[in-house]
């Protein structure tokens, strides 16, 4: 029986050969426009690469994708680990695909500062959604980027939109500055919270509360339902202490249960109301334009950093200065100034 199921060696060779084939920019772009998930995944892998040749090719693909008209909603979802982000996203994603939407999930997994590895287990956690033909799930390592958002998440959004996905869900690891990072690239920012877990006070922080377009109290089921109702009241009171948003939107607090699938449709209805509200007052397009400017400025910072780190002189001088810092011969601040002064003189 094992021999009957064995794949012929020539078939294996053909598969390996196809995998090694370098696809052209036009082929990748056309594959994306056709909604081919394999092509979309290849393009995202390409833009995540640190190789210069891959960088140029990925940019060419992005340029082609930017020319495609889209009508998407970008929804950022964040919250502390354990709040149920993956379960919430899967339930929301299935609700949306059943309504005829195409959903792309860009999930960011934390990268180990020691091994530099990531589990990338979101497809496992979202098993049902991963099998949905109208859903695309792409887990990416956060790497060294600030706030648990992959460096190429913005570019990935553009590619997914060009592939016909009209709802883009961005999930972060929910630590550090993730709220700031995800807020700068989405239309709607949803903060997931827990009740009865000491999370209420943690949530009432000015920065987080001011950024949130809505707060959803997740896991509002079973014995936790009453706690969730109380949390809704507490967070609603806290929101009234802050000045109104520039777009005139009044943030809402809702409760939901990803497990029991309650409150999910109401949250989506609220997101649609928000988008309609912002399109009517012109804030939707204004926000997208500002995000593109921020994207440009952050990309310039990244490329300057890469440029310096790739220079051989920089590497040599940096290694020497690190030794002097270790031996307390020079301060880190002054060492940085010396290094940059020396490298900029060579330009």
mmCIF file with all atom_site columns, C-alpha atoms in Angstrom, residues 134-296:
data_model
loop_
_atom_site.group_PDB
_atom_site.id
_atom_site.type_symbol
_atom_site.label_atom_id
_atom_site.label_alt_id
_atom_site.label_comp_id
_atom_site.label_asym_id
_atom_site.label_entity_id
_atom_site.label_seq_id
_atom_site.pdbx_PDB_ins_code
_atom_site.Cartn_x
_atom_site.Cartn_y
_atom_site.Cartn_z
_atom_site.occupancy
_atom_site.B_iso_or_equiv
_atom_site.pdbx_formal_charge
_atom_site.auth_seq_id
_atom_site.auth_comp_id
_atom_site.auth_asym_id
_atom_site.auth_atom_id
_atom_site.pdbx_PDB_model_num
ATOM 1   C CA . UNK A 1 134 ? -12.617 33.514 0.965  1.00 0.00 ? 134 UNK A CA 1
ATOM 2   C CA . UNK A 1 135 ? -10.097 34.045 3.765  1.00 0.00 ? 135 UNK A CA 1
ATOM 3   C CA . UNK A 1 136 ? -6.334  34.507 3.660  1.00 0.00 ? 136 UNK A CA 1
ATOM 4   C CA . UNK A 1 137 ? -4.284  34.243 6.846  1.00 0.00 ? 137 UNK A CA 1
ATOM 5   C CA . UNK A 1 138 ? -0.688  35.390 6.862  1.00 0.00 ? 138 UNK A CA 1
ATOM 6   C CA . UNK A 1 139 ? 1.274   35.076 10.121 1.00 0.00 ? 139 UNK A CA 1
ATOM 7   C CA . UNK A 1 140 ? 4.499   37.075 10.125 1.00 0.00 ? 140 UNK A CA 1
ATOM 8   C CA . UNK A 1 141 ? 7.266   37.440 12.714 1.00 0.00 ? 141 UNK A CA 1
ATOM 9   C CA . UNK A 1 142 ? 7.378   40.798 14.493 1.00 0.00 ? 142 UNK A CA 1
ATOM 10  C CA . UNK A 1 143 ? 11.177  40.759 14.286 1.00 0.00 ? 143 UNK A CA 1
ATOM 11  C CA . UNK A 1 144 ? 12.816  43.766 15.888 1.00 0.00 ? 144 UNK A CA 1
ATOM 12  C CA . UNK A 1 145 ? 10.039  46.158 14.893 1.00 0.00 ? 145 UNK A CA 1
ATOM 13  C CA . UNK A 1 146 ? 8.461   48.321 17.566 1.00 0.00 ? 146 UNK A CA 1
ATOM 14  C CA . UNK A 1 147 ? 5.138   47.326 18.988 1.00 0.00 ? 147 UNK A CA 1
ATOM 15  C CA . UNK A 1 148 ? 4.632   43.846 17.622 1.00 0.00 ? 148 UNK A CA 1
ATOM 16  C CA . UNK A 1 149 ? 3.747   44.904 14.094 1.00 0.00 ? 149 UNK A CA 1
ATOM 17  C CA . UNK A 1 150 ? 5.825   43.394 11.300 1.00 0.00 ? 150 UNK A CA 1
ATOM 18  C CA . UNK A 1 151 ? 7.880   45.944 9.361  1.00 0.00 ? 151 UNK A CA 1
ATOM 19  C CA . UNK A 1 152 ? 6.148   45.034 6.106  1.00 0.00 ? 152 UNK A CA 1
ATOM 20  C CA . UNK A 1 153 ? 2.570   44.936 7.389  1.00 0.00 ? 153 UNK A CA 1
ATOM 21  C CA . UNK A 1 154 ? 1.631   48.124 5.501  1.00 0.00 ? 154 UNK A CA 1
ATOM 22  C CA . UNK A 1 155 ? 2.932   46.720 2.228  1.00 0.00 ? 155 UNK A CA 1
ATOM 23  C CA . UNK A 1 156 ? 1.134   43.427 2.888  1.00 0.00 ? 156 UNK A CA 1
ATOM 24  C CA . UNK A 1 157 ? -2.126  45.360 3.272  1.00 0.00 ? 157 UNK A CA 1
ATOM 25  C CA . UNK A 1 158 ? -1.663  46.866 -0.215 1.00 0.00 ? 158 UNK A CA 1
ATOM 26  C CA . UNK A 1 159 ? -1.052  43.423 -1.748 1.00 0.00 ? 159 UNK A CA 1
ATOM 27  C CA . UNK A 1 160 ? -4.094  41.882 -0.021 1.00 0.00 ? 160 UNK A CA 1
ATOM 28  C CA . UNK A 1 161 ? -6.342  44.713 -1.202 1.00 0.00 ? 161 UNK A CA 1
ATOM 29  C CA . UNK A 1 162 ? -5.101  44.256 -4.777 1.00 0.00 ? 162 UNK A CA 1
ATOM 30  C CA . UNK A 1 163 ? -5.972  40.547 -4.475 1.00 0.00 ? 163 UNK A CA 1
ATOM 31  C CA . UNK A 1 164 ? -9.595  41.509 -3.829 1.00 0.00 ? 164 UNK A CA 1
ATOM 32  C CA . UNK A 1 165 ? -9.768  41.265 -0.038 1.00 0.00 ? 165 UNK A CA 1
ATOM 33  C CA . UNK A 1 166 ? -12.166 43.986 1.059  1.00 0.00 ? 166 UNK A CA 1
ATOM 34  C CA . UNK A 1 167 ? -11.709 43.501 4.816  1.00 0.00 ? 167 UNK A CA 1
ATOM 35  C CA . UNK A 1 168 ? -8.183  43.525 6.230  1.00 0.00 ? 168 UNK A CA 1
ATOM 36  C CA . UNK A 1 169 ? -7.799  42.459 9.860  1.00 0.00 ? 169 UNK A CA 1
ATOM 37  C CA . UNK A 1 170 ? -4.473  43.320 11.496 1.00 0.00 ? 170 UNK A CA 1
ATOM 38  C CA . UNK A 1 171 ? -3.761  41.488 14.736 1.00 0.00 ? 171 UNK A CA 1
ATOM 39  C CA . UNK A 1 172 ? -0.836  42.477 16.934 1.00 0.00 ? 172 UNK A CA 1
ATOM 40  C CA . UNK A 1 173 ? 0.916   40.668 19.772 1.00 0.00 ? 173 UNK A CA 1
ATOM 41  C CA . UNK A 1 174 ? -0.580  43.244 22.116 1.00 0.00 ? 174 UNK A CA 1
ATOM 42  C CA . UNK A 1 175 ? 2.504   44.326 24.014 1.00 0.00 ? 175 UNK A CA 1
ATOM 43  C CA . UNK A 1 176 ? 4.597   47.487 24.332 1.00 0.00 ? 176 UNK A CA 1
ATOM 44  C CA . UNK A 1 177 ? 3.727   50.087 21.731 1.00 0.00 ? 177 UNK A CA 1
ATOM 45  C CA . UNK A 1 178 ? 1.541   47.824 19.563 1.00 0.00 ? 178 UNK A CA 1
ATOM 46  C CA . UNK A 1 179 ? -1.453  50.106 19.992 1.00 0.00 ? 179 UNK A CA 1
ATOM 47  C CA . UNK A 1 180 ? 0.419   53.048 18.456 1.00 0.00 ? 180 UNK A CA 1
ATOM 48  C CA . UNK A 1 181 ? 1.844   50.976 15.613 1.00 0.00 ? 181 UNK A CA 1
ATOM 49  C CA . UNK A 1 182 ? -1.418  49.366 14.529 1.00 0.00 ? 182 UNK A CA 1
ATOM 50  C CA . UNK A 1 183 ? -3.369  52.614 14.909 1.00 0.00 ? 183 UNK A CA 1
ATOM 51  C CA . UNK A 1 184 ? -1.118  54.254 12.315 1.00 0.00 ? 184 UNK A CA 1
ATOM 52  C CA . UNK A 1 185 ? -2.117  51.856 9.525  1.00 0.00 ? 185 UNK A CA 1
ATOM 53  C CA . UNK A 1 186 ? -5.827  51.085 9.907  1.00 0.00 ? 186 UNK A CA 1
ATOM 54  C CA . UNK A 1 187 ? -9.189  52.807 9.481  1.00 0.00 ? 187 UNK A CA 1
ATOM 55  C CA . UNK A 1 188 ? -10.752 51.466 12.674 1.00 0.00 ? 188 UNK A CA 1
ATOM 56  C CA . UNK A 1 189 ? -8.934  50.583 15.897 1.00 0.00 ? 189 UNK A CA 1
ATOM 57  C CA . UNK A 1 190 ? -10.598 48.025 18.158 1.00 0.00 ? 190 UNK A CA 1
ATOM 58  C CA . UNK A 1 191 ? -9.294  47.375 21.641 1.00 0.00 ? 191 UNK A CA 1
ATOM 59  C CA . UNK A 1 192 ? -10.249 44.017 23.141 1.00 0.00 ? 192 UNK A CA 1
ATOM 60  C CA . UNK A 1 193 ? -10.467 43.855 26.924 1.00 0.00 ? 193 UNK A CA 1
ATOM 61  C CA . UNK A 1 194 ? -11.326 41.281 29.568 1.00 0.00 ? 194 UNK A CA 1
ATOM 62  C CA . UNK A 1 195 ? -13.563 41.706 32.575 1.00 0.00 ? 195 UNK A CA 1
ATOM 63  C CA . UNK A 1 196 ? -13.022 40.218 35.999 1.00 0.00 ? 196 UNK A CA 1
ATOM 64  C CA . UNK A 1 197 ? -9.298  39.785 35.384 1.00 0.00 ? 197 UNK A CA 1
ATOM 65  C CA . UNK A 1 198 ? -7.952  43.015 36.834 1.00 0.00 ? 198 UNK A CA 1
ATOM 66  C CA . UNK A 1 199 ? -7.875  44.451 33.305 1.00 0.00 ? 199 UNK A CA 1
ATOM 67  C CA . UNK A 1 200 ? -10.338 47.292 33.858 1.00 0.00 ? 200 UNK A CA 1
ATOM 68  C CA . UNK A 1 201 ? -7.919  49.690 35.552 1.00 0.00 ? 201 UNK A CA 1
ATOM 69  C CA . UNK A 1 202 ? -5.151  48.792 33.098 1.00 0.00 ? 202 UNK A CA 1
ATOM 70  C CA . UNK A 1 203 ? -7.473  49.763 30.280 1.00 0.00 ? 203 UNK A CA 1
ATOM 71  C CA . UNK A 1 204 ? -8.283  53.188 31.667 1.00 0.00 ? 204 UNK A CA 1
ATOM 72  C CA . UNK A 1 205 ? -5.066  54.786 30.438 1.00 0.00 ? 205 UNK A CA 1
ATOM 73  C CA . UNK A 1 206 ? -5.192  58.000 28.498 1.00 0.00 ? 206 UNK A CA 1
ATOM 74  C CA . UNK A 1 207 ? -3.130  56.909 25.481 1.00 0.00 ? 207 UNK A CA 1
ATOM 75  C CA . UNK A 1 208 ? -4.978  53.666 24.837 1.00 0.00 ? 208 UNK A CA 1
ATOM 76  C CA . UNK A 1 209 ? -8.415  55.114 25.494 1.00 0.00 ? 209 UNK A CA 1
ATOM 77  C CA . UNK A 1 210 ? -7.845  58.088 23.195 1.00 0.00 ? 210 UNK A CA 1
ATOM 78  C CA . UNK A 1 211 ? -6.752  55.883 20.302 1.00 0.00 ? 211 UNK A CA 1
ATOM 79  C CA . UNK A 1 212 ? -9.570  53.346 20.534 1.00 0.00 ? 212 UNK A CA 1
ATOM 80  C CA . UNK A 1 213 ? -12.511 53.819 18.176 1.00 0.00 ? 213 UNK A CA 1
ATOM 81  C CA . UNK A 1 214 ? -14.307 51.160 20.186 1.00 0.00 ? 214 UNK A CA 1
ATOM 82  C CA . UNK A 1 215 ? -13.712 48.803 23.092 1.00 0.00 ? 215 UNK A CA 1
ATOM 83  C CA . UNK A 1 216 ? -15.036 45.244 23.057 1.00 0.00 ? 216 UNK A CA 1
ATOM 84  C CA . UNK A 1 217 ? -15.272 43.302 26.291 1.00 0.00 ? 217 UNK A CA 1
ATOM 85  C CA . UNK A 1 218 ? -14.534 39.772 25.086 1.00 0.00 ? 218 UNK A CA 1
ATOM 86  C CA . UNK A 1 219 ? -15.418 36.440 26.732 1.00 0.00 ? 219 UNK A CA 1
ATOM 87  C CA . UNK A 1 220 ? -18.760 37.845 27.902 1.00 0.00 ? 220 UNK A CA 1
ATOM 88  C CA . UNK A 1 221 ? -20.285 34.454 28.518 1.00 0.00 ? 221 UNK A CA 1
ATOM 89  C CA . UNK A 1 222 ? -21.169 32.054 31.322 1.00 0.00 ? 222 UNK A CA 1
ATOM 90  C CA . UNK A 1 223 ? -20.367 33.250 34.818 1.00 0.00 ? 223 UNK A CA 1
ATOM 91  C CA . UNK A 1 224 ? -18.363 36.133 33.347 1.00 0.00 ? 224 UNK A CA 1
ATOM 92  C CA . UNK A 1 225 ? -21.382 37.755 31.686 1.00 0.00 ? 225 UNK A CA 1
ATOM 93  C CA . UNK A 1 226 ? -22.322 39.930 34.661 1.00 0.00 ? 226 UNK A CA 1
ATOM 94  C CA . UNK A 1 227 ? -18.698 41.061 35.055 1.00 0.00 ? 227 UNK A CA 1
ATOM 95  C CA . UNK A 1 228 ? -18.690 41.993 31.361 1.00 0.00 ? 228 UNK A CA 1
ATOM 96  C CA . UNK A 1 229 ? -21.830 44.112 31.741 1.00 0.00 ? 229 UNK A CA 1
ATOM 97  C CA . UNK A 1 230 ? -20.201 45.941 34.646 1.00 0.00 ? 230 UNK A CA 1
ATOM 98  C CA . UNK A 1 231 ? -17.024 46.484 32.621 1.00 0.00 ? 231 UNK A CA 1
ATOM 99  C CA . UNK A 1 232 ? -19.058 48.006 29.777 1.00 0.00 ? 232 UNK A CA 1
ATOM 100 C CA . UNK A 1 233 ? -20.488 50.556 32.238 1.00 0.00 ? 233 UNK A CA 1
ATOM 101 C CA . UNK A 1 234 ? -17.059 51.364 33.706 1.00 0.00 ? 234 UNK A CA 1
ATOM 102 C CA . UNK A 1 235 ? -15.335 51.834 30.361 1.00 0.00 ? 235 UNK A CA 1
ATOM 103 C CA . UNK A 1 236 ? -18.256 53.889 29.002 1.00 0.00 ? 236 UNK A CA 1
ATOM 104 C CA . UNK A 1 237 ? -17.924 56.276 31.939 1.00 0.00 ? 237 UNK A CA 1
ATOM 105 C CA . UNK A 1 238 ? -14.175 56.523 31.392 1.00 0.00 ? 238 UNK A CA 1
ATOM 106 C CA . UNK A 1 239 ? -14.621 57.382 27.697 1.00 0.00 ? 239 UNK A CA 1
ATOM 107 C CA . UNK A 1 240 ? -16.830 60.352 28.556 1.00 0.00 ? 240 UNK A CA 1
ATOM 108 C CA . UNK A 1 241 ? -13.885 61.933 30.409 1.00 0.00 ? 241 UNK A CA 1
ATOM 109 C CA . UNK A 1 242 ? -11.953 62.459 27.195 1.00 0.00 ? 242 UNK A CA 1
ATOM 110 C CA . UNK A 1 243 ? -12.467 65.171 24.572 1.00 0.00 ? 243 UNK A CA 1
ATOM 111 C CA . UNK A 1 244 ? -14.317 64.230 21.356 1.00 0.00 ? 244 UNK A CA 1
ATOM 112 C CA . UNK A 1 245 ? -12.301 62.827 18.456 1.00 0.00 ? 245 UNK A CA 1
ATOM 113 C CA . UNK A 1 246 ? -11.334 65.043 15.540 1.00 0.00 ? 246 UNK A CA 1
ATOM 114 C CA . UNK A 1 247 ? -13.663 63.110 13.248 1.00 0.00 ? 247 UNK A CA 1
ATOM 115 C CA . UNK A 1 248 ? -16.639 63.627 15.566 1.00 0.00 ? 248 UNK A CA 1
ATOM 116 C CA . UNK A 1 249 ? -16.992 59.906 16.292 1.00 0.00 ? 249 UNK A CA 1
ATOM 117 C CA . UNK A 1 250 ? -18.054 58.926 19.805 1.00 0.00 ? 250 UNK A CA 1
ATOM 118 C CA . UNK A 1 251 ? -16.254 55.674 20.787 1.00 0.00 ? 251 UNK A CA 1
ATOM 119 C CA . UNK A 1 252 ? -18.517 52.858 21.924 1.00 0.00 ? 252 UNK A CA 1
ATOM 120 C CA . UNK A 1 253 ? -18.090 50.033 24.421 1.00 0.00 ? 253 UNK A CA 1
ATOM 121 C CA . UNK A 1 254 ? -19.649 46.685 23.594 1.00 0.00 ? 254 UNK A CA 1
ATOM 122 C CA . UNK A 1 255 ? -19.514 43.139 24.915 1.00 0.00 ? 255 UNK A CA 1
ATOM 123 C CA . UNK A 1 256 ? -19.054 39.961 22.896 1.00 0.00 ? 256 UNK A CA 1
ATOM 124 C CA . UNK A 1 257 ? -18.229 36.283 23.087 1.00 0.00 ? 257 UNK A CA 1
ATOM 125 C CA . UNK A 1 258 ? -16.167 34.690 20.342 1.00 0.00 ? 258 UNK A CA 1
ATOM 126 C CA . UNK A 1 259 ? -16.981 31.272 21.787 1.00 0.00 ? 259 UNK A CA 1
ATOM 127 C CA . UNK A 1 260 ? -20.773 31.766 21.794 1.00 0.00 ? 260 UNK A CA 1
ATOM 128 C CA . UNK A 1 261 ? -20.640 34.018 18.709 1.00 0.00 ? 261 UNK A CA 1
ATOM 129 C CA . UNK A 1 262 ? -22.637 36.764 20.381 1.00 0.00 ? 262 UNK A CA 1
ATOM 130 C CA . UNK A 1 263 ? -22.127 40.483 19.847 1.00 0.00 ? 263 UNK A CA 1
ATOM 131 C CA . UNK A 1 264 ? -19.905 39.916 16.780 1.00 0.00 ? 264 UNK A CA 1
ATOM 132 C CA . UNK A 1 265 ? -22.405 41.114 14.156 1.00 0.00 ? 265 UNK A CA 1
ATOM 133 C CA . UNK A 1 266 ? -23.198 44.166 16.300 1.00 0.00 ? 266 UNK A CA 1
ATOM 134 C CA . UNK A 1 267 ? -19.510 45.067 16.391 1.00 0.00 ? 267 UNK A CA 1
ATOM 135 C CA . UNK A 1 268 ? -19.246 44.766 12.605 1.00 0.00 ? 268 UNK A CA 1
ATOM 136 C CA . UNK A 1 269 ? -22.352 46.939 12.161 1.00 0.00 ? 269 UNK A CA 1
ATOM 137 C CA . UNK A 1 270 ? -20.666 49.542 14.349 1.00 0.00 ? 270 UNK A CA 1
ATOM 138 C CA . UNK A 1 271 ? -17.492 49.414 12.206 1.00 0.00 ? 271 UNK A CA 1
ATOM 139 C CA . UNK A 1 272 ? -19.568 50.018 9.086  1.00 0.00 ? 272 UNK A CA 1
ATOM 140 C CA . UNK A 1 273 ? -21.316 52.960 10.765 1.00 0.00 ? 273 UNK A CA 1
ATOM 141 C CA . UNK A 1 274 ? -17.897 54.381 11.635 1.00 0.00 ? 274 UNK A CA 1
ATOM 142 C CA . UNK A 1 275 ? -16.654 54.061 8.030  1.00 0.00 ? 275 UNK A CA 1
ATOM 143 C CA . UNK A 1 276 ? -19.825 55.648 6.645  1.00 0.00 ? 276 UNK A CA 1
ATOM 144 C CA . UNK A 1 277 ? -19.532 58.476 9.197  1.00 0.00 ? 277 UNK A CA 1
ATOM 145 C CA . UNK A 1 278 ? -15.896 59.155 8.251  1.00 0.00 ? 278 UNK A CA 1
ATOM 146 C CA . UNK A 1 279 ? -16.516 59.009 4.508  1.00 0.00 ? 279 UNK A CA 1
ATOM 147 C CA . UNK A 1 280 ? -19.334 61.524 4.805  1.00 0.00 ? 280 UNK A CA 1
ATOM 148 C CA . UNK A 1 281 ? -17.182 64.066 6.656  1.00 0.00 ? 281 UNK A CA 1
ATOM 149 C CA . UNK A 1 282 ? -14.078 63.441 4.514  1.00 0.00 ? 282 UNK A CA 1
ATOM 150 C CA . UNK A 1 283 ? -12.015 62.121 7.409  1.00 0.00 ? 283 UNK A CA 1
ATOM 151 C CA . UNK A 1 284 ? -11.651 58.613 5.938  1.00 0.00 ? 284 UNK A CA 1
ATOM 152 C CA . UNK A 1 285 ? -9.605  59.753 2.933  1.00 0.00 ? 285 UNK A CA 1
ATOM 153 C CA . UNK A 1 286 ? -7.762  62.364 5.002  1.00 0.00 ? 286 UNK A CA 1
ATOM 154 C CA . UNK A 1 287 ? -6.699  59.657 7.459  1.00 0.00 ? 287 UNK A CA 1
ATOM 155 C CA . UNK A 1 288 ? -5.472  57.379 4.643  1.00 0.00 ? 288 UNK A CA 1
ATOM 156 C CA . UNK A 1 289 ? -3.439  60.251 3.183  1.00 0.00 ? 289 UNK A CA 1
ATOM 157 C CA . UNK A 1 290 ? -1.814  61.002 6.540  1.00 0.00 ? 290 UNK A CA 1
ATOM 158 C CA . UNK A 1 291 ? -1.002  57.330 7.013  1.00 0.00 ? 291 UNK A CA 1
ATOM 159 C CA . UNK A 1 292 ? 0.751   57.259 3.630  1.00 0.00 ? 292 UNK A CA 1
ATOM 160 C CA . UNK A 1 293 ? 2.877   60.239 4.694  1.00 0.00 ? 293 UNK A CA 1
ATOM 161 C CA . UNK A 1 294 ? 3.786   58.475 7.941  1.00 0.00 ? 294 UNK A CA 1
ATOM 162 C CA . UNK A 1 295 ? 4.548   55.304 5.970  1.00 0.00 ? 295 UNK A CA 1
ATOM 163 C CA . UNK A 1 296 ? 6.955   57.310 3.782  1.00 0.00 ? 296 UNK A CA 1
#
